Amino acid sequence: MSFLFLFLSLSLSSALPLPLLHSSSPYNTSFHIDCGGLSPSTDPYNISWSPDDFFTAGSTAVVSEPLHFHLQHEKTLRYFPLSSGKKNCYVIPLPPARYYIRTFTVYDNYDGKSHPPSFDASVEGTLVFSWRSPWPESLARDGAYSDLFAFVKDGQLDFCFYSIATDPPIIASLEVLQIDPLSYDSTGLGDNYILVNYGRLSPGSSQWGPGFTSDPDAFGRSWQSDSDYRAANSKSARIITTKEKITRTEQAPNYFPMKLYQSAVTFNGGLEYELNVDAKLDYLVWFHFAEIDSTVKKAGVRVFDVLVNDKNVSRVDIFKEVGSFAAYDLSYMEKNLSNSALNVKLLPVAGAPLICGLENYAMVPADLATVPEQVVAMKALKDSLHVPDRMGWNGDPCAPTDWDAWEGVTCHTNKDGTGLVITQIELGSQGLKGYISEQISLLSNLISLNLSTNSLDGTLPIGLGQISLARLDLSNNQFSGSIPESLTSSNLQLVRLNNNLLEGRVPEELYSVGVHGGTIDLSGNKGLCGVPPLPDCPLFWEHGRLSKGGKIAIGLSCFLFVAVLLLVIYIFCVRRGRHDYDFGLPSDLISLGAKRNRYQRQKSLMHLEMESQHAKGMSSLPLNPH
């Protein structure tokens, strides 16, 4: 699908407006990025611009005729050559909220090729702008502003570009301003629509708004004259202006500026507008009215019907609704548009119709996005595999669905149709240097993984074996360590791990892939063992470490050793308990015991000597002779 959008062409008048007035919007998160700019600056409207930042790749350039442009951020640009990949982004950290996003795009033959590029742009994974060569000459030379409203939910804005053929996408400036989340009836519409500006007109006024003139708008919206959009039968409409204060303006949630209601066009025969649109989309149309003709002093004086594509959507009596000099707004949704024009008519019932402002937004439904956990996994893989810039791994891996996914990545819708999932990664022979992140376990729908013939190393992550995995080719790398047991729980039909540095026992369940008709190649890994034709593994060694059996054997040996040791200690203690006392004797008793022992030994020696003499036949002498 391609999108047309409103081009707010530059006004190249010689006079510069006064500085931008400050408005009362309560939201202050904003970025004004001078794409291609090298230093900060402040423009004549008092807007501070930061140098180029938050881009994923690309190069900078200056337009061919810088003096043709009044504002610094319109003179420089960033372009994304094919060497940066087909998909590139600005990734800006933002709190979750609703934002007004505006870009300025200009070619002005910056590259000297006289060929404006063809490319697409997306916001948060949804295609919003399409540029196709050749551009109108005035557009290529002067550039154009385009804008939209979008919700950012994940903490960062992804504004991405996609190259058509070999053309480099370009951007000169990017502005992001936080707005009221309830604006433009988001409660009724929901937060899954992006409102793309197809016309924001201020009847009776020249082009105005922040970035164009000093007139303030709390949301930063740009407004332009309606003269180019009035049908031929309304060209002679009369312009009415006032300096009176208009009530009911600058109010939440839309904060429509007072200046919008201080001018209007009116025509007795009715007013008609032709707005270019894309078919097959829904459109949200906002009408702005204020009775600024002081001669209208009661209800019923000015009454008119509002028709959209010849359908009468409302009858309006401004004075009856809000009185004089007060803002009155009306919105209408045109669904399933079948042609490329949206026709708006204000037909008189009483008096002449009057209108102060007209806005038309394409309601672009948010595209499916990659499920968050798989985005985390893919970004981790991008870092761990050192994926080069030329492969364009930026933004959402799978969205927008109108574009190709990241190079080498295939995506499908998940089972319940709520998101996109990665089913295939083909990165063989891409010069990758790094390792496989453990986060790959989050790719629960991965069917095929091919990282063969690169320079990857490290161990294979334990979460590599998703149940869905059917084809795995990691051959011709420098992976080391063991084959994870998790691979045995997958439904692998092809396994190529050859020519790596793997070691240890090969799980028999994995090797059975070949037995059941699949393909398995483990050759070129000198450390693998356990299945034919690989060598047998050492008895107690597996996967480069002790096997489970070895650990059990060592455990049993330790148990037996401890048991024997305890038995010896027990026997020793029991025997000692039978013959020894467990208490000590006083020192004086020990001394007496020692003397007694010496006496007993001497007495024993005397008896032995007497027995020896008797044995020699010596007569015994009386002990007590008389």
XYZ file of C-alpha atoms in Angstrom:
626
model
C 0.000 0.000 0.000
C 1.303 3.459 -0.843
C 0.300 6.640 0.954
C -0.148 10.123 -0.357
C 0.143 12.869 2.215
C -0.091 16.595 2.608
C 3.015 18.481 1.485
C 3.477 21.711 3.411
C 5.802 23.439 0.972
C 8.265 26.050 2.153
C 7.376 29.693 2.104
C 10.434 31.469 0.727
C 9.401 35.024 1.558
C 12.147 37.530 2.223
C 10.845 38.555 5.646
C 11.408 36.283 8.644
C 8.714 36.102 11.369
C 9.102 36.982 15.004
C 10.159 34.340 17.598
C 7.681 31.633 18.499
C 5.354 32.463 21.388
C 5.121 29.986 24.256
C 1.821 28.167 24.721
C 0.220 26.523 27.725
C 0.505 22.831 26.807
C 1.260 20.739 29.916
C 3.432 18.298 27.907
C 7.130 19.127 27.562
C 8.813 16.028 26.120
C 10.113 16.990 22.699
C 12.950 16.436 20.238
C 13.895 18.654 17.311
C 16.634 16.846 15.387
C 18.578 18.565 12.606
C 19.285 15.497 10.491
C 22.775 15.835 9.079
C 23.466 18.826 11.345
C 26.686 18.870 13.331
C 25.949 21.484 15.994
C 22.978 22.779 18.014
C 21.101 25.816 16.767
C 18.058 27.977 17.463
C 15.826 29.002 14.581
C 13.983 32.348 14.148
C 10.888 30.792 15.760
C 12.828 30.185 18.991
C 12.908 26.424 18.491
C 16.119 24.752 19.691
C 17.497 22.131 17.334
C 19.886 19.406 18.412
C 22.623 17.997 16.160
C 21.976 14.751 14.376
C 21.543 11.845 16.783
C 19.729 8.523 17.415
C 20.334 7.215 13.851
C 21.411 3.634 13.137
C 23.699 4.368 10.176
C 23.982 6.529 7.065
C 25.901 9.617 5.947
C 25.356 13.377 5.951
C 25.079 15.857 3.098
C 24.186 19.469 2.291
C 21.590 20.511 -0.293
C 22.937 21.864 -3.561
C 21.697 25.439 -2.943
C 21.758 26.102 0.814
C 20.944 29.796 0.343
C 17.603 28.767 -1.118
C 16.499 27.727 2.400
C 16.016 30.062 5.359
C 16.243 27.519 8.206
C 19.404 25.651 9.142
C 17.648 22.306 9.617
C 16.376 22.493 6.019
C 19.872 22.781 4.543
C 21.368 19.510 5.778
C 20.164 15.936 5.485
C 20.999 12.351 6.314
C 20.889 9.717 3.615
C 21.134 5.951 3.913
C 23.150 4.296 1.097
C 22.750 0.608 0.391
C 25.975 -0.067 2.296
C 23.990 0.869 5.434
C 21.384 -1.793 4.639
C 17.912 -1.556 3.155
C 16.326 -0.670 6.503
C 17.537 2.143 8.745
C 15.953 4.025 11.616
C 15.997 6.839 14.079
C 15.503 5.204 17.486
C 14.549 7.822 20.086
C 14.015 6.996 23.790
C 10.607 8.310 24.849
C 8.217 7.700 27.732
C 5.095 5.788 26.677
C 2.636 8.430 25.441
C 1.038 9.932 22.342
C 3.218 12.063 20.058
C 3.013 14.508 17.191
C 5.731 13.596 14.678
C 6.782 15.871 11.814
C 9.468 15.406 9.170
C 11.008 17.651 6.555
C 12.179 15.898 3.405
C 14.154 17.585 0.625
C 16.298 16.385 -2.267
C 17.539 19.536 -4.046
C 19.970 17.392 -6.059
C 22.322 17.033 -3.082
C 24.096 14.110 -4.795
C 24.304 15.663 -8.256
C 22.437 12.734 -9.845
C 19.152 14.548 -10.582
C 17.288 11.467 -9.377
C 15.066 11.871 -6.290
C 14.945 8.526 -4.466
C 12.105 6.070 -3.983
C 11.666 4.865 -0.408
C 9.145 4.160 2.352
C 8.952 5.425 5.915
C 7.353 3.767 8.936
C 6.477 4.692 12.502
C 6.488 2.010 15.187
C 6.484 -0.712 12.540
C 3.620 0.749 10.453
C 4.091 2.123 6.937
C 3.029 5.793 6.844
C 4.811 7.561 3.943
C 5.834 6.469 0.460
C 8.082 8.544 -1.804
C 8.338 7.544 -5.452
C 10.560 8.929 -8.162
C 10.166 11.150 -10.087
C 9.092 13.793 -7.597
C 7.329 16.966 -8.718
C 10.019 19.524 -9.534
C 8.870 21.990 -6.885
C 8.825 19.262 -4.256
C 12.331 18.040 -5.090
C 13.663 21.596 -4.965
C 11.753 23.113 -2.037
C 11.114 20.040 0.102
C 7.993 19.222 2.087
C 6.786 18.765 5.654
C 4.595 15.825 6.605
C 3.201 14.827 9.985
C 1.118 12.384 12.001
C -0.049 11.379 15.487
C 1.073 8.060 16.973
C 1.267 6.224 20.280
C 4.643 5.006 21.542
C 4.190 2.135 23.978
C 7.567 0.442 24.386
C 9.765 3.303 25.600
C 11.315 4.196 22.243
C 10.180 5.616 18.917
C 11.251 3.681 15.825
C 11.072 5.947 12.770
C 12.429 3.790 9.957
C 13.227 4.011 6.255
C 13.250 1.303 3.612
C 15.167 1.585 0.367
C 13.340 0.803 -2.884
C 15.777 -0.830 -5.313
C 19.128 0.869 -4.629
C 17.829 4.370 -3.837
C 19.049 5.904 -0.561
C 16.253 7.226 1.706
C 16.707 10.817 2.883
C 15.478 13.047 5.724
C 16.331 16.633 6.641
C 14.683 17.015 10.049
C 12.656 15.029 12.569
C 10.472 16.558 15.290
C 8.694 14.667 18.073
C 6.371 16.386 20.572
C 4.330 14.771 23.329
C 0.597 15.564 23.221
C -2.515 14.767 25.223
C -3.225 11.012 24.934
C -6.986 11.692 24.743
C -6.702 14.069 21.796
C -8.592 13.452 18.562
C -11.030 11.067 20.220
C -8.468 8.371 20.992
C -10.847 6.978 23.625
C -13.331 6.067 20.918
C -10.761 5.154 18.263
C -8.388 3.228 20.499
C -4.606 3.470 20.540
C -3.958 1.140 17.591
C -4.358 3.798 14.902
C -1.848 6.261 13.497
C -3.454 9.477 12.261
C -1.609 10.592 9.126
C -2.195 14.178 8.066
C -3.920 14.436 4.670
C -4.887 18.095 5.095
C -4.798 20.585 7.985
C -6.301 23.770 6.625
C -6.863 27.201 8.086
C -9.367 28.910 5.734
C -8.632 32.538 5.174
C -5.071 32.412 6.553
C -1.732 32.051 4.887
C 0.525 29.195 5.938
C 1.222 29.415 9.664
C 2.161 27.419 12.764
C 5.343 26.510 14.678
C 8.274 26.170 12.339
C 6.566 28.331 9.719
C 5.535 31.502 11.555
C 5.558 32.871 15.076
C 1.936 31.886 15.722
C 1.751 29.292 18.491
C 0.157 25.848 18.537
C 0.405 23.868 21.769
C 0.909 20.600 19.868
C 3.307 22.101 17.331
C 0.826 21.475 14.480
C 1.435 23.210 11.178
C -1.545 24.847 9.466
C -1.774 26.092 5.908
C -4.115 28.034 3.664
C -7.174 26.293 2.245
C -7.034 28.151 -1.078
C -5.457 25.277 -3.031
C -8.114 22.836 -1.811
C -11.285 24.820 -2.453
C -13.231 23.603 -5.464
C -13.604 25.930 -8.446
C -17.099 26.956 -7.415
C -15.746 28.192 -4.054
C -12.660 30.064 -5.187
C -14.365 33.434 -4.735
C -15.311 32.796 -1.096
C -15.139 35.799 1.190
C -12.583 35.931 4.014
C -13.669 37.109 7.479
C -11.183 37.931 10.246
C -11.387 39.261 13.790
C -9.063 40.288 16.603
C -11.670 39.505 19.232
C -10.829 36.844 21.803
C -12.378 33.476 20.980
C -13.511 31.408 23.963
C -13.344 27.604 24.296
C -9.897 27.450 22.645
C -6.593 26.050 23.988
C -8.581 23.479 25.968
C -7.715 19.858 26.697
C -7.440 17.433 25.116
C -6.924 19.009 21.655
C -5.626 22.485 22.544
C -6.778 24.011 19.252
C -5.161 27.472 18.915
C -7.188 30.683 19.085
C -5.706 31.948 15.806
C -7.482 29.117 13.992
C -10.870 30.625 14.888
C -9.991 34.264 14.211
C -10.345 33.844 10.462
C -12.914 32.085 8.308
C -14.289 31.856 4.779
C -17.932 32.125 3.838
C -19.862 31.939 0.560
C -23.528 32.365 -0.169
C -23.678 29.532 -2.655
C -21.956 27.097 -0.280
C -18.356 25.895 0.135
C -16.727 22.818 -1.362
C -13.332 21.175 -0.760
C -11.547 18.407 -2.656
C -8.971 16.495 -0.599
C -6.733 13.892 -2.223
C -6.694 10.621 -0.300
C -5.946 6.914 -0.687
C -8.759 4.453 -1.206
C -9.500 1.568 1.178
C -8.693 3.581 4.299
C -10.872 5.218 6.922
C -10.608 8.980 7.433
C -11.202 11.159 10.462
C -12.422 14.640 9.496
C -12.476 17.528 11.989
C -14.445 20.709 11.328
C -13.770 23.956 13.194
C -16.343 26.756 13.429
C -16.746 30.079 15.261
C -19.362 32.754 14.687
C -17.042 35.740 14.200
C -19.545 37.847 12.237
C -20.868 40.321 14.779
C -24.046 40.833 12.727
C -25.204 37.324 13.589
C -26.826 37.720 16.992
C -29.267 34.840 17.326
C -29.838 31.222 16.417
C -31.268 30.378 13.035
C -29.534 33.197 11.147
C -26.679 30.992 9.879
C -27.606 27.330 9.393
C -25.937 24.908 6.964
C -25.546 21.209 6.271
C -22.169 19.417 6.287
C -21.805 16.722 3.642
C -18.907 14.289 3.214
C -18.906 12.461 -0.103
C -22.526 13.582 -0.523
C -23.598 12.097 2.815
C -25.236 14.591 5.137
C -23.366 14.163 8.414
C -24.653 17.144 10.412
C -26.717 20.343 10.379
C -24.818 23.199 12.032
C -26.068 26.347 13.747
C -22.955 27.784 15.397
C -24.726 30.477 17.415
C -27.242 27.963 18.717
C -24.447 25.647 19.872
C -21.983 28.079 21.514
C -23.016 31.675 20.813
C -20.733 34.342 19.310
C -16.915 34.315 19.309
C -16.685 30.808 20.717
C -15.100 27.722 19.181
C -17.265 24.829 18.063
C -15.793 21.564 16.725
C -17.342 18.658 14.906
C -15.745 15.355 13.868
C -16.835 12.652 11.453
C -15.377 9.323 10.346
C -15.591 8.290 6.700
C -15.154 4.517 6.430
C -14.153 2.237 3.546
C -13.441 5.024 1.119
C -13.655 3.646 -2.416
C -12.096 6.506 -4.391
C -9.040 8.762 -4.244
C -10.863 11.971 -3.329
C -12.715 13.090 -0.251
C -15.341 15.694 -1.028
C -16.558 18.088 1.671
C -19.497 20.448 1.131
C -21.136 23.069 3.320
C -24.571 23.774 1.829
C -26.709 26.708 3.056
C -30.028 26.241 4.834
C -30.247 29.805 6.167
C -27.610 32.427 5.484
C -24.160 31.568 4.140
C -22.018 28.657 5.420
C -18.852 29.525 7.328
C -15.784 27.478 8.315
C -12.642 28.291 10.311
C -10.657 25.082 9.959
C -10.648 21.652 8.356
C -8.501 18.641 9.213
C -8.413 15.283 7.478
C -6.486 12.286 8.832
C -6.019 8.838 7.384
C -6.679 6.273 10.104
C -3.827 3.869 9.457
C -4.243 0.718 11.571
C -1.109 -0.245 13.428
C 0.623 -3.122 11.683
C 1.379 -6.361 13.487
C 4.654 -6.176 15.379
C 7.137 -8.833 16.403
C 6.215 -10.225 19.823
C 8.303 -8.381 22.453
C 10.351 -11.305 23.779
C 11.467 -12.205 20.262
C 12.490 -8.595 19.604
C 14.685 -8.884 22.706
C 16.183 -12.123 21.382
C 16.897 -10.723 17.920
C 18.539 -7.572 19.247
C 20.709 -9.720 21.531
C 21.668 -11.873 18.538
C 22.463 -8.773 16.501
C 24.955 -7.730 19.186
C 26.423 -11.160 19.904
C 26.822 -12.128 16.229
C 28.211 -8.684 15.317
C 25.786 -8.407 12.400
C 27.211 -5.796 9.971
C 25.364 -2.580 9.098
C 24.927 -3.654 5.481
C 22.340 -6.223 6.588
C 19.989 -3.540 7.923
C 19.100 -5.175 11.246
C 17.314 -2.075 12.584
C 13.875 -1.386 14.011
C 11.347 -4.199 14.299
C 12.739 -7.488 12.910
C 9.536 -8.333 11.015
C 7.452 -5.141 10.677
C 6.136 -3.458 8.630
C 4.752 -6.502 6.871
C 4.883 -4.531 3.585
C 8.682 -4.639 3.819
C 11.081 -7.550 3.852
C 12.104 -8.646 7.315
C 15.683 -8.239 8.501
C 18.042 -9.698 5.919
C 18.299 -13.439 6.403
C 15.231 -13.536 8.673
C 11.831 -15.056 7.891
C 8.732 -14.223 9.927
C 5.161 -15.490 10.209
C 2.053 -14.524 12.122
C 1.679 -16.355 15.433
C -1.165 -18.782 16.051
C -3.610 -16.288 17.548
C -2.834 -13.615 14.948
C -1.721 -11.026 17.488
C 1.942 -10.703 16.510
C 4.828 -11.783 14.317
C 7.381 -14.471 15.194
C 10.731 -15.503 13.736
C 10.716 -18.902 12.064
C 13.980 -18.915 10.127
C 17.444 -17.342 10.364
C 19.753 -17.862 7.370
C 23.115 -16.181 7.929
C 25.548 -18.612 6.349
C 28.838 -17.201 4.975
C 28.206 -13.631 6.183
C 31.566 -13.019 7.844
C 30.042 -13.022 11.319
C 32.405 -12.882 14.304
C 31.017 -13.431 17.767
C 28.929 -15.993 19.596
C 25.316 -17.154 19.958
C 23.476 -15.271 22.690
C 21.662 -17.245 25.385
C 18.592 -15.136 24.477
C 18.096 -17.358 21.427
C 16.002 -19.532 23.739
C 13.268 -16.856 23.426
C 12.797 -17.714 19.736
C 10.241 -20.386 20.560
C 8.977 -20.624 16.953
C 12.356 -21.038 15.279
C 12.310 -23.837 12.707
C 15.612 -23.329 10.903
C 18.920 -21.838 12.037
C 21.877 -21.567 9.662
C 25.035 -19.817 10.891
C 27.456 -21.972 8.924
C 30.827 -20.884 7.537
C 31.408 -17.869 9.739
C 33.948 -17.197 12.493
C 31.721 -17.779 15.509
C 33.087 -19.239 18.726
C 32.103 -19.842 22.332
C 29.900 -22.650 23.597
C 26.515 -23.624 22.245
C 23.825 -22.077 24.499
C 21.838 -24.539 26.574
C 18.581 -23.000 25.307
C 19.311 -23.757 21.664
C 17.007 -26.752 21.487
C 13.569 -25.267 20.888
C 10.927 -27.939 20.294
C 10.121 -26.300 16.956
C 13.705 -26.505 15.686
C 13.965 -28.832 12.674
C 17.132 -27.702 10.870
C 20.394 -26.660 12.520
C 23.570 -25.839 10.587
C 26.469 -24.452 12.639
C 29.203 -26.090 10.581
C 32.577 -24.515 9.816
C 32.908 -22.277 12.852
C 34.985 -22.470 16.055
C 32.344 -23.505 18.563
C 33.811 -25.309 21.576
C 32.541 -27.183 24.610
C 29.913 -29.893 24.594
C 26.701 -30.445 22.663
C 23.862 -29.269 24.939
C 21.351 -31.873 26.071
C 18.568 -29.443 25.103
C 19.053 -30.359 21.444
C 17.695 -33.811 22.195
C 14.248 -32.363 23.001
C 13.814 -30.722 19.581
C 12.401 -32.227 16.394
C 15.616 -31.971 14.432
C 15.737 -33.470 10.956
C 19.053 -31.946 9.930
C 22.071 -31.354 12.181
C 25.386 -30.056 10.855
C 27.957 -29.357 13.557
C 30.975 -30.495 11.562
C 34.326 -28.688 11.541
C 34.139 -27.070 14.964
C 36.021 -27.603 18.243
C 33.276 -29.480 20.078
C 34.156 -32.171 22.606
C 32.611 -34.726 24.929
C 30.011 -37.429 24.556
C 27.398 -37.045 21.803
C 23.866 -37.575 23.164
C 22.495 -40.773 21.664
C 19.080 -39.131 21.149
C 20.698 -36.508 18.917
C 22.648 -39.072 16.931
C 19.425 -40.990 16.289
C 18.435 -38.193 13.865
C 20.451 -40.001 11.214
C 18.975 -43.361 12.158
C 15.439 -42.053 11.583
C 16.064 -40.719 8.097
C 17.471 -37.302 8.941
C 20.937 -35.912 8.296
C 23.644 -35.451 10.909
C 27.292 -34.500 10.418
C 29.630 -34.272 13.408
C 32.929 -34.801 11.579
C 35.884 -32.517 12.169
C 35.382 -32.292 15.934
C 38.358 -34.164 17.425
C 36.978 -34.032 20.945
C 33.599 -35.694 20.286
C 33.101 -39.326 21.228
C 30.573 -41.983 22.093
C 28.748 -42.822 18.842
C 30.043 -44.476 15.687
C 32.183 -43.657 13.794
C 33.492 -41.474 16.627
C 35.862 -43.047 19.190
C 34.600 -44.401 22.488
C 34.556 -41.971 25.371
C 36.823 -42.570 28.418
C 35.041 -44.596 31.060
C 34.572 -41.748 33.466
C 34.889 -38.798 31.061
C 32.112 -37.108 29.129
C 31.586 -33.706 27.493
C 35.094 -32.628 28.449
C 34.495 -33.355 32.129
C 33.608 -36.149 34.525
C 30.654 -38.169 33.337
C 27.638 -38.904 35.473
C 28.912 -42.446 36.021
C 32.321 -41.116 36.999
C 30.771 -38.794 39.513
C 28.739 -41.677 40.963
C 31.840 -43.893 41.177
C 33.825 -41.206 42.943
C 30.918 -40.585 45.270
C 30.650 -44.298 46.175
C 34.412 -44.528 46.710
C 34.338 -41.551 49.031
C 31.414 -43.069 50.892
C 33.214 -46.425 51.379
C 36.422 -44.698 52.492
C 34.577 -42.642 55.071
C 32.654 -45.703 56.256
C 35.863 -47.734 56.738
C 37.528 -44.823 58.499
C 34.594 -44.473 60.865
C 34.660 -48.232 61.539
C 38.365 -48.162 62.448
C 37.871 -45.220 64.749
C 34.911 -46.961 66.395
C 36.865 -50.191 67.039
C 39.837 -48.290 68.443
C 37.632 -46.321 70.813
C 35.776 -49.452 72.021
C 39.016 -51.372 72.765
C 40.482 -48.432 74.622
C 37.282 -48.089 76.662
C 37.734 -51.642 77.969
C 41.340 -51.222 79.313
C 41.860 -47.575 80.048
C 40.344 -44.985 82.250
C 39.074 -41.833 80.863
C 40.290 -39.802 83.951
C 43.735 -38.854 85.349
C 45.202 -39.566 88.824
C 46.459 -36.963 91.305
C 50.204 -36.311 91.112
C 50.964 -37.692 94.661
C 49.271 -40.987 93.863
C 51.256 -41.188 90.646
C 54.480 -40.693 92.676
C 53.569 -43.397 95.218
C 52.630 -45.743 92.444
C 56.038 -45.268 90.838
C 57.922 -46.074 94.111
C 55.790 -49.171 94.692
C 56.539 -50.384 91.202
C 60.323 -49.988 91.812
C 60.052 -51.934 95.101
C 58.150 -54.753 93.439
C 60.780 -54.976 90.691
C 63.629 -55.176 93.264
C 61.810 -57.872 95.228
C 61.262 -59.872 92.109
C 64.965 -59.684 91.270
C 65.899 -61.059 94.778
C 63.597 -64.014 94.356
C 65.051 -64.750 90.956
C 68.604 -64.679 92.382
C 67.706 -67.108 95.207
C 66.056 -69.466 92.801
C 69.174 -69.383 90.718
C 71.358 -70.330 93.675
C 69.135 -73.277 94.615
C 69.388 -74.447 91.085
C 73.237 -74.623 91.484
C 72.985 -76.883 94.614
C 73.971 -74.292 97.175
C 72.755 -74.932 100.786
C 70.341 -72.504 102.170
C 71.190 -70.548 105.291
C 68.739 -69.992 108.116
C 67.241 -66.604 108.097
C 67.327 -66.304 111.892
C 70.305 -68.265 113.449
C 70.352 -68.736 117.156
